[in-house]
Amino acid sequence: MLLNSKNNINKFDFNLYKNIFYSFGIKGLNIFIGLLLVPLTLNYLDNYNYGVWITLSSLVGWFGFFDIGLGHGLRNKLTEALAKEDIQLAQKYVSTTYGIIGIIIAILILFFLLFTFFVDWNILLNIDKTKIANIDLKYIILITYSTFCLSFMLRLITVVLTAHHKTAKAASIDLIGKLFVLIIIYILTKTSFSSLFLFSFLFSVVPAVILVMANFYFFNKNYQHLKPTFKKIDFTLYKDLMSLGLKFFFLQISAILIFETNIIVIGQLFGQEQVTVYNLGFKYFSIISMISAIVLTPYWSAFTEAWVKNDKLWIKKSIIKLNIVWILLVILALLMLYFDRFVFKIWFGEKVFISKKISILICIWLIIMAWNATYVSFFNGIGKVRVQMLIGIFAAITNIPLSVFFAKIYGIEGILYSNILLSTLTIFIYPIQYYYLINDKAKGLFNK
């Protein structure tokens, strides 16, 4: 049956909207739990140690790009195989991706074990040795890093779910992990002394355990036909996965160098307390990005399927709807900006002060990113990411020196000036590329 038949379109849209609806509930709870974790964590640790934790988790997050784009490559290739009902190929894609990432993780953990004990992390990250001893910091980083590496392989189960248009189920895995973390941290605040080591151990290990359980459950109940096995690993598919995956790899590096380096630069130039200031402001306004992601996540695989089946009318209607969603997000962002003082007072009281200027700049930046995200979701879904990749690489290369330059003049606000300036590069380019692609007029870079 063709997607562009009326009944199938209705069914397709219904499943899409159902996932968005459920995802709003699940992600809404996720956001709420994330907000509750902030005052709990500040109470259990303190401003300085909280800033250290944010810096460490940000640094460890950099290693996520070592999947070399295979996760996103699997997402598109698996969706295509399922759309063509080629189950055998689909299982090979899943098994091969698990196998390759498993090998990468083993190498990364071994390398890090050898590397970490020869590095003075206190000097590298500008962390006071009188507050956190060097050996303690090494063990904290090692545990956080190792569990992260394992988690980003185990998280492939969410790619499998998303390829089946089950984004709500994928989101529920994160929710369960965060809920258990919230309960455990609450218990710690009532029963234990402040310990960054204990906090980082539980914050890292608990979600990893939930992911192990999710893999076991879904591959033994719902997706036995896709369950990864050694005999289904086919390394000849590596090029097939990597042809698109390598482009996503560069996009991931670019995103990390733009989003995550803010925290490192702030920590180096202004200290860990200011990392807390920036992070809490960003966390508040990132609700805009989270809502955008909730809506857009199901569309990525939906765009893939629609493009494979040449249903461009559905794509056009979807982009119009998503632009309306963006307008609603702008209204929400302005309301959040107006009430930020009130929310901050309730959320963390007088413990941290976030200036209005920082709030305004973060708000503007995330509004621009939400606009870009609509078109990025479409480009990612159909694999036309060359323009996005080149702009991302340019932004990644210039972001750190530009951030440092502006930061020395304007303080923390200067880093946000850099982010806003670089994110505006694509405001007009992305809609133009979309226009050419959807009307079969794209040539050269716009068609790659």
mmCIF file of N, CA and C in Angstrom, residues 279-288:
data_model
loop_
_atom_site.group_PDB
_atom_site.id
_atom_site.type_symbol
_atom_site.label_atom_id
_atom_site.label_comp_id
_atom_site.label_asym_id
_atom_site.label_seq_id
_atom_site.Cartn_x
_atom_site.Cartn_y
_atom_site.Cartn_z
ATOM 1 N N ASN A 279 24.528 27.363 33.358
ATOM 2 C CA ASN A 279 23.802 26.106 33.180
ATOM 3 C C ASN A 279 22.353 26.202 33.622
ATOM 4 N N LEU A 280 22.104 26.881 34.745
ATOM 5 C CA LEU A 280 20.727 26.997 35.231
ATOM 6 C C LEU A 280 19.890 27.867 34.296
ATOM 7 N N GLY A 281 20.487 28.955 33.787
ATOM 8 C CA GLY A 281 19.772 29.785 32.815
ATOM 9 C C GLY A 281 19.462 29.009 31.549
ATOM 10 N N PHE A 282 20.457 28.259 31.074
ATOM 11 C CA PHE A 282 20.266 27.451 29.868
ATOM 12 C C PHE A 282 19.239 26.350 30.107
ATOM 13 N N LYS A 283 19.307 25.725 31.265
ATOM 14 C CA LYS A 283 18.376 24.636 31.584
ATOM 15 C C LYS A 283 16.930 25.134 31.586
ATOM 16 N N TYR A 284 16.716 26.335 32.101
ATOM 17 C CA TYR A 284 15.356 26.902 32.133
ATOM 18 C C TYR A 284 14.832 27.124 30.719
ATOM 19 N N PHE A 285 15.601 27.824 29.898
ATOM 20 C CA PHE A 285 15.123 28.148 28.549
ATOM 21 C C PHE A 285 15.230 26.969 27.580
ATOM 22 N N SER A 286 15.970 25.934 27.965
ATOM 23 C CA SER A 286 16.067 24.765 27.091
ATOM 24 C C SER A 286 14.750 24.003 27.007
ATOM 25 N N ILE A 287 13.775 24.404 27.823
ATOM 26 C CA ILE A 287 12.420 23.856 27.676
ATOM 27 C C ILE A 287 11.928 24.110 26.248
ATOM 28 N N ILE A 288 12.331 25.251 25.676
ATOM 29 C CA ILE A 288 11.975 25.570 24.282
ATOM 30 C C ILE A 288 12.528 24.494 23.348
#
